[in-house]
Short mmCIF file of C-alpha atoms in Angstrom, two decimals:
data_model
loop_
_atom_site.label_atom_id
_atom_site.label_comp_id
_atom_site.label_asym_id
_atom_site.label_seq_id
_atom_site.Cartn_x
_atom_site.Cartn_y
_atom_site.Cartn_z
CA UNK A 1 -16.05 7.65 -8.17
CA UNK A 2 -12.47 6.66 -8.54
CA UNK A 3 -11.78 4.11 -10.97
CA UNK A 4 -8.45 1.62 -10.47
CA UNK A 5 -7.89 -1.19 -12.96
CA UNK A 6 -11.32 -1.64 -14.01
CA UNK A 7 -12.92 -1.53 -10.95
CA UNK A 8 -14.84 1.42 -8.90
CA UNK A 9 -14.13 2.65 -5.77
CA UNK A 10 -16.33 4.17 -3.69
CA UNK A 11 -13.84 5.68 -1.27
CA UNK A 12 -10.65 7.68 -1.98
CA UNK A 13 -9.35 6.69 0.97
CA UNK A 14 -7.19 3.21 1.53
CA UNK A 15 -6.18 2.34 4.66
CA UNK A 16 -3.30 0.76 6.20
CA UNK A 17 -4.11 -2.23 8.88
CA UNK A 18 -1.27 -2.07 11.03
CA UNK A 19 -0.50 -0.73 14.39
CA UNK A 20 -3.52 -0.51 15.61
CA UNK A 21 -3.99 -1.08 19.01
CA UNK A 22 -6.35 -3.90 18.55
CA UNK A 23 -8.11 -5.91 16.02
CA UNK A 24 -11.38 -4.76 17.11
CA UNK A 25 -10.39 -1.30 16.69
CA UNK A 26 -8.87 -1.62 13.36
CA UNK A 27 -12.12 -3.17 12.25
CA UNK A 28 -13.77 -0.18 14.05
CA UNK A 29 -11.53 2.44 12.01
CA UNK A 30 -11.97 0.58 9.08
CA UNK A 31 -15.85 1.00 9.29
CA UNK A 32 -15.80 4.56 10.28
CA UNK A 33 -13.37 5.84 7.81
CA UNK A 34 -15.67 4.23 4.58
CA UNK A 35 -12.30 2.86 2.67
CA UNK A 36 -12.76 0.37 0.32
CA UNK A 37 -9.42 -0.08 0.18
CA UNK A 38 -7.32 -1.96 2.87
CA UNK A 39 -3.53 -2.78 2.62
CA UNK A 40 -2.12 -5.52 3.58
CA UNK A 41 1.30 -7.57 3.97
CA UNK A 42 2.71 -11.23 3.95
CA UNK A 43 4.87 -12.30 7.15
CA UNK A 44 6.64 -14.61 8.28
CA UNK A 45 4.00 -17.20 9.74
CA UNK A 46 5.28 -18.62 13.37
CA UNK A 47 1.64 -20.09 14.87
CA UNK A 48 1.39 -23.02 11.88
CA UNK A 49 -0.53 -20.91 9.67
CA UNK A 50 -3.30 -19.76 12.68
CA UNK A 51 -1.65 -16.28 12.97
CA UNK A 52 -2.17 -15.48 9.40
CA UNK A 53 -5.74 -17.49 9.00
CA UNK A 54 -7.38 -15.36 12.01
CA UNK A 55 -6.04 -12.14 10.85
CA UNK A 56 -7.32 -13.32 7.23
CA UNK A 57 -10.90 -13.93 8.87
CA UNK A 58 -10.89 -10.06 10.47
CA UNK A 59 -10.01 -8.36 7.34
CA UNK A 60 -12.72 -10.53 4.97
CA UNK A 61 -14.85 -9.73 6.76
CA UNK A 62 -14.83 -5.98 6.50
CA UNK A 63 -15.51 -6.06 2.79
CA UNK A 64 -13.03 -3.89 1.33
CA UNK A 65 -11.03 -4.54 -1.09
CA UNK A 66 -7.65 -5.94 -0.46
CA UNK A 67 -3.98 -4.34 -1.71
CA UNK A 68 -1.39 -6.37 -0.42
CA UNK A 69 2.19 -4.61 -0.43
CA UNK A 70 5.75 -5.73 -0.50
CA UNK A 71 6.89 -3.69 2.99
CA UNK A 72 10.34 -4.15 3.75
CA UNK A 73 11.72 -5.54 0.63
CA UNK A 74 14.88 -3.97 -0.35
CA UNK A 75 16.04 -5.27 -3.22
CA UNK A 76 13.86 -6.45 -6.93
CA UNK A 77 14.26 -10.17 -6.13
CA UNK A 78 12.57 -9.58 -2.70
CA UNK A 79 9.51 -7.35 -3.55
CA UNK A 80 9.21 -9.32 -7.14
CA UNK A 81 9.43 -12.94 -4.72
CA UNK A 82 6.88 -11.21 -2.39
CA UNK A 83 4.47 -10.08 -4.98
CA UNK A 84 3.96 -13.67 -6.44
CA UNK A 85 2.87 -15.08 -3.09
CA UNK A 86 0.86 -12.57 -1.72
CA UNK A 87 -0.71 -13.31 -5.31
CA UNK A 88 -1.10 -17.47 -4.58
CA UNK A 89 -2.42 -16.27 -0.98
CA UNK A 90 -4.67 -13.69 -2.07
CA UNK A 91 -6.04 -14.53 -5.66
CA UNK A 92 -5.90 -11.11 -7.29
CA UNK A 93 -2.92 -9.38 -9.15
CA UNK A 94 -2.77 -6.08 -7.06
CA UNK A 95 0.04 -5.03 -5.64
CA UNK A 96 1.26 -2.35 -3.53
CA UNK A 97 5.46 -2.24 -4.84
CA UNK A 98 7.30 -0.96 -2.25
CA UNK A 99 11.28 -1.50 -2.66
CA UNK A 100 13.12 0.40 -0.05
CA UNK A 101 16.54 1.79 -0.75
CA UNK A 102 17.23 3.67 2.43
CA UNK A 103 16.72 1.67 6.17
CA UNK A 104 16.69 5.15 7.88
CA UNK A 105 14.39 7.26 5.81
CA UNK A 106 12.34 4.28 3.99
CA UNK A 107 12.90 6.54 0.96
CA UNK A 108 12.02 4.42 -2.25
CA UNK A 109 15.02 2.99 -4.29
CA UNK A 110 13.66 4.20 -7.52
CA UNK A 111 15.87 2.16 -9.95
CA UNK A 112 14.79 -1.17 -8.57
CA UNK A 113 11.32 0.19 -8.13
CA UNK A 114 11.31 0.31 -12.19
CA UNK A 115 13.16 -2.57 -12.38
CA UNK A 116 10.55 -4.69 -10.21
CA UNK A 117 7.65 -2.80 -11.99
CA UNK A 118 8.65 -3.88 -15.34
CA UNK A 119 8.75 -7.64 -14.17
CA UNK A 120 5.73 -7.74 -12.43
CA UNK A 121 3.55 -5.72 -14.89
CA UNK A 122 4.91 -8.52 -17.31
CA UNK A 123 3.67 -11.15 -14.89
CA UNK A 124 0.14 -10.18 -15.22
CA UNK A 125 0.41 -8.09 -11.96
CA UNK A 126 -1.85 -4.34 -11.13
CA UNK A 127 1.09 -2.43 -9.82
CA UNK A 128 0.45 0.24 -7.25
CA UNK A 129 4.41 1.47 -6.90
CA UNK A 130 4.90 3.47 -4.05
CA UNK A 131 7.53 6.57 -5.44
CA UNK A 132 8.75 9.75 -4.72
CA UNK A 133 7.77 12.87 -6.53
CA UNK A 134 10.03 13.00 -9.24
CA UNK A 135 8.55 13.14 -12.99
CA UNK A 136 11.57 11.74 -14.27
CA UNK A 137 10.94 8.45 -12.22
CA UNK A 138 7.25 8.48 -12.58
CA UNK A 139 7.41 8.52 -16.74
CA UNK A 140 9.85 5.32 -16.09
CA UNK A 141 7.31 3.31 -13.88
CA UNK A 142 4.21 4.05 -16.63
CA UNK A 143 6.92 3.34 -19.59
CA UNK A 144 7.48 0.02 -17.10
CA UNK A 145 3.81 -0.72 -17.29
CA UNK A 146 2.43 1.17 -14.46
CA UNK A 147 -1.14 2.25 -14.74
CA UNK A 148 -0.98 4.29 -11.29
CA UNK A 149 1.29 6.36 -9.26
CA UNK A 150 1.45 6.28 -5.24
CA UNK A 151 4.06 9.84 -4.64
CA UNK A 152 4.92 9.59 -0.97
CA UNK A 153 4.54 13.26 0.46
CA UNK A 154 6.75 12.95 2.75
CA UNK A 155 8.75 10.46 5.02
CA UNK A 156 6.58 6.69 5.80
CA UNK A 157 4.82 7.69 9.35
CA UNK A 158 6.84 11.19 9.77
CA UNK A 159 3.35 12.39 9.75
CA UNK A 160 4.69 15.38 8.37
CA UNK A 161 2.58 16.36 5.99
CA UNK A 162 3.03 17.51 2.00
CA UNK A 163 6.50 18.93 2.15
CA UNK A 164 6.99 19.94 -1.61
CA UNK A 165 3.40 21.06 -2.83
CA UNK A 166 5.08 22.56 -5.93
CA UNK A 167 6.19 19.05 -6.84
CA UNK A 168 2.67 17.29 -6.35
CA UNK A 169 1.32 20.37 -8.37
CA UNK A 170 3.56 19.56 -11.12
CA UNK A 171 3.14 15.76 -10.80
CA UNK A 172 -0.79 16.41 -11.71
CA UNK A 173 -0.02 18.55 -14.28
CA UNK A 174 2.31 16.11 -16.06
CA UNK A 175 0.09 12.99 -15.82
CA UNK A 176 -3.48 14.72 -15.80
CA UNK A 177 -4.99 11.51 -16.75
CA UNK A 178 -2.70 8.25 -14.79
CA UNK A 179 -4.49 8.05 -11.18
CA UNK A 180 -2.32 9.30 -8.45
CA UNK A 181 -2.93 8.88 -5.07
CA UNK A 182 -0.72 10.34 -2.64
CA UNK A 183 1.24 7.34 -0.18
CA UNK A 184 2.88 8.03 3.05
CA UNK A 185 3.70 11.20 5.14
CA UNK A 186 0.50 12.56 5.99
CA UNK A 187 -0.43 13.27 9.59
CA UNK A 188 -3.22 14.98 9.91
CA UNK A 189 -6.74 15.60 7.94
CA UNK A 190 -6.29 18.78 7.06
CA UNK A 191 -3.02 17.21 5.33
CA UNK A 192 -5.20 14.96 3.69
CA UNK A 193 -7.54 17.37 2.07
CA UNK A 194 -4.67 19.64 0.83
CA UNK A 195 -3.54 17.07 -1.68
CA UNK A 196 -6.84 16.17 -2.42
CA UNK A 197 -7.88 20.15 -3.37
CA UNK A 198 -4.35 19.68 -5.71
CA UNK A 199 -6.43 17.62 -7.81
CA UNK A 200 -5.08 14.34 -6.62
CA UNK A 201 -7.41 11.14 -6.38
CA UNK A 202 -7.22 9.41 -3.36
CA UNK A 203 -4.68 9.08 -0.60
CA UNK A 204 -3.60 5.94 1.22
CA UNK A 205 -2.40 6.26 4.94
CA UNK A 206 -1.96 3.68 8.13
CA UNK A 207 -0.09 5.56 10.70
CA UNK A 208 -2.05 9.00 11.38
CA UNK A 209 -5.11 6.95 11.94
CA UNK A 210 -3.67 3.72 13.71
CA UNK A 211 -1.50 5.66 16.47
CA UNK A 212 -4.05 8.36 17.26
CA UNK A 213 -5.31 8.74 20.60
CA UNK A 214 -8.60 7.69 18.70
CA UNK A 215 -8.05 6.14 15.63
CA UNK A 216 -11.89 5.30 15.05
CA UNK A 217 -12.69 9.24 15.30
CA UNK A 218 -9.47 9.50 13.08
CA UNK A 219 -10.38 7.86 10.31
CA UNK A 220 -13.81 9.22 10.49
CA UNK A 221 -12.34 12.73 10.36
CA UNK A 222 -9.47 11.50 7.65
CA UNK A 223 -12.76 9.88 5.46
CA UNK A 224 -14.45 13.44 5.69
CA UNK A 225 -11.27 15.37 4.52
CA UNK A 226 -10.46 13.15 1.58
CA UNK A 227 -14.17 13.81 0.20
CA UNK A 228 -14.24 17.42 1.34
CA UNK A 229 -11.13 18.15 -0.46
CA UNK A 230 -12.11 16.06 -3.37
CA UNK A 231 -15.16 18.06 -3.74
CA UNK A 232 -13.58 21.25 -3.16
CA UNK A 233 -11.43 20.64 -6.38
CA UNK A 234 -13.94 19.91 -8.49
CA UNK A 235 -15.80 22.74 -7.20
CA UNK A 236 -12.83 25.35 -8.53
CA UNK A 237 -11.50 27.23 -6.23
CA UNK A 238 -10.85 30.65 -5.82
CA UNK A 239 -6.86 31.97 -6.24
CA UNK A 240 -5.32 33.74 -3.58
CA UNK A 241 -4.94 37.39 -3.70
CA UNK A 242 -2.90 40.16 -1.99
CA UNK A 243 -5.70 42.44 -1.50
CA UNK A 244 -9.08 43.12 -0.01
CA UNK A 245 -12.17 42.53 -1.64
CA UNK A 246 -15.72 43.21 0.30
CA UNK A 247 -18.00 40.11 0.15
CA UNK A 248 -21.22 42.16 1.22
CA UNK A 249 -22.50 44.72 -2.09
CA UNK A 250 -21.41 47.89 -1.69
CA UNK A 251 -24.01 49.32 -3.95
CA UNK A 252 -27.16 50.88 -2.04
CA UNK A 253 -25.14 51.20 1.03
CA UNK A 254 -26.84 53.87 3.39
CA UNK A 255 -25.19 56.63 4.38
CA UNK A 256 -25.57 58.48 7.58
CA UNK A 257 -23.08 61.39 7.47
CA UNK B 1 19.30 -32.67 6.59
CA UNK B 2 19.42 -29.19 7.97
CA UNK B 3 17.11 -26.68 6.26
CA UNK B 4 16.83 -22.76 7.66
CA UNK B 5 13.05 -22.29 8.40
CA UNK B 6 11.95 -18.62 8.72
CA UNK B 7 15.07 -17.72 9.67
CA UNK B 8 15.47 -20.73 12.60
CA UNK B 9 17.71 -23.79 11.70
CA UNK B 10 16.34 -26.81 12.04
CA UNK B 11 17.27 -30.73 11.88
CA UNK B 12 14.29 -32.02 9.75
CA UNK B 13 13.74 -35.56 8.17
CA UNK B 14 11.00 -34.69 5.15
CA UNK B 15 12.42 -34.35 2.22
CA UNK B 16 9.29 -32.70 0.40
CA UNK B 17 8.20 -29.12 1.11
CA UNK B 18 4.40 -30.53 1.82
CA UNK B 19 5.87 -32.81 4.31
CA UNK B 20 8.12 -30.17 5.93
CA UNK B 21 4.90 -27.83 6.38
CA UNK B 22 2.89 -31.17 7.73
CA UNK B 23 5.90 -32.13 9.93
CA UNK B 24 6.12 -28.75 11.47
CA UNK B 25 2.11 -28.97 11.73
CA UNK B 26 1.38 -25.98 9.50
CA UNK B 27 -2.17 -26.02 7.86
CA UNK B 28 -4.69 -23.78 6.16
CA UNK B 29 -5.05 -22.09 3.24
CA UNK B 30 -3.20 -18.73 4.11
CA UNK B 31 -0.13 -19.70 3.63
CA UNK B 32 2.66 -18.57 0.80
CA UNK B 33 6.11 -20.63 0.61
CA UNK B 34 9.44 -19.75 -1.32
CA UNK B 35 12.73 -22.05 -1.66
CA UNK B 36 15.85 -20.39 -2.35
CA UNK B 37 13.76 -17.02 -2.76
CA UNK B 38 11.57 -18.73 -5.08
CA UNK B 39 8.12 -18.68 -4.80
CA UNK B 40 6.39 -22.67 -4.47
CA UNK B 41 3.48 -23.16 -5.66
CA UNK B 42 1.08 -24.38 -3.01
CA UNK B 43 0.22 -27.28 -5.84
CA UNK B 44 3.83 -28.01 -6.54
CA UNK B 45 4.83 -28.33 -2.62
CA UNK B 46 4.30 -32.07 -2.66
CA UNK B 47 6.84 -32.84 -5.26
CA UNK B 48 8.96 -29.98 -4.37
CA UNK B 49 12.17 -32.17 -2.99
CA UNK B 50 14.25 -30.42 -0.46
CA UNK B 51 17.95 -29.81 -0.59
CA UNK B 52 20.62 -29.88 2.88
CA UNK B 53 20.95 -25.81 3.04
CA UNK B 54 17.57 -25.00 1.45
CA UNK B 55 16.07 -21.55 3.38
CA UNK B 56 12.42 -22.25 2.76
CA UNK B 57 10.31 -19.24 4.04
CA UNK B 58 6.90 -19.55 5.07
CA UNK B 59 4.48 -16.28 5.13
CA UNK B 60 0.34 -15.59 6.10
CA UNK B 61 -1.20 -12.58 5.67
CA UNK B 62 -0.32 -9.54 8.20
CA UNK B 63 -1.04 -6.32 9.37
CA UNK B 64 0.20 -3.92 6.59
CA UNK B 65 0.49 -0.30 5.56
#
């Protein structure tokens, strides 16, 4: 079972709640996929606080555990300013640190990422940061405090799938103990359960599932890739190989000529 | 005194944050508030005095990825 910040996780899948294309259905896809994990944001509240209490009262009561993020923040004071409410509003220190430093490719601005890891890990705070793939910026965020890593794998919603596997490879080579579950980019299971088999221990994804034709058959499927791949990497898997090799004995085969 | 409210100016007459929520009939428990950028303790709102030019921001759980 995966293990983050002292508590155990059934699932190694968390789920995004957003852009679904209603709240029964989220709830639906929620159930189906087996998370325990469910992320979350803070927003700007325009029904006097009935928006925000109704969608409160659908996500309680699915049971997961909650990982509120700092979405859309693009600079430290923002996603550090963000952070300490969703804290007051949700009563746990986790936090999903996203600071973006690019509008067009949401690609993480790594320098304020650190910067806003360092103050919130001194705050008391669980920091999930959500990162790119480079080592250099990952050994920053643990030196910061970090006890996780969240590598995107590609573009937020490109649905694109792992890009670089050579770099996730590396990634769990470097930090074979530091959890490190793969954020953003995946579109598809089968993505899913590739950087699972890399050795990687959960995933966390939102778009692939929510804007599927059938998101509650999605995140069944996604919930049965995560574990399949999972498994498959602890099962040790065979290397590739250029050549032929017959699966059936070949001793005591007849011969008829 | 004019304060910027999520982003909307408005004419308001409270001068504490808890009145400014009460005014503008906010209520519940799922609701986060920063001053300035700074978060507000929902405890502290009632003493919090507001300032002519204050942005006060007002935020409830959402949909998120």
């Amino acid at each position: 079972m995966l293990e983050l910040f002292g508590t155990t996780l059934p699932s190694r899948l968390l789920l995004g709640t957003a852009q679904y294309p209603s709240p029964a259905i989220l709830a639906d896809a929620v159930k189906a996929s087996g998370t325990s994990v469910v992320t979350v944001s803070l927003r700007r509240e325009m029904a006097g606080g009935k928006a925000g209490e109704k969608f409160w009262a659908l996500i309680s009561a699915l049971g997961t555990k909650i990982l509120p993020n700092t979405a859309g923040c693009h600079s430290v004071k923002e996603a550090v300013t963000t952070a300490k409410m969703a804290r007051e509003v949700f009563g746990m220190n986790w936090i999903k640190l996203e600071v973006i430093g690019n509008h067009d490719t949401l690609q993480p601005d790594v320098f304020g990422l650190v910067e806003a890891a360092r103050i919130l890990s001194e705050d008391g705070f669980s920091v999930f940061p959500y990162t790119t793939d480079d080592l250099v910026v990952a050994e920053r965020l643990l030196e910061a405090g970090c006890k996780v890593l969240m590598p995107w794998c590609a573009p937020i919603g490109s649905a694109l799938g792992p890009v670089n596997i050579p770099a996730l490879r590396s990634m769990r080579a470097h930090f074979p103990d530091v959890p490190l579950i793969v954020d953003a980019g995946l579109g598809r299971p089968s993505h899913a359960a590739t950087v699972m088999e890399l050795g990687f221990d959960a995933v966390l994804l939102n778009t692939a599932v929510a804007k599927a034709a059938d998101p509650v058959g999605m995140a069944r499927a996604f919930g049965k890739a995560v574990e399949a791949g999972h498994e498959a990497f602890r099962s040790g898997m065979l290397e590739p190989r250029e050549v032929a090799m017959p699966s059936t004995p070949t001793f005591g085969r007849a011969v008829f000529a | 005194m004019k304060l910027i409210v999520n982003g909307e100016a408005l004419e308001i007459t409270a001068t504490t944050l808890a009145a400014l929520l009460a005014a503008l009939d906010y209520e519940g428990d799922w609701l986060a508030t920063a001053v300035n950028s700074d978060l507000v303790h929902k405890a502290h709102r009632a003493e919090f005095h507001l300032s002519d030019g204050d942005r006060i921001e007002i935020l409830s759980p959402m949909q998120g990825g």
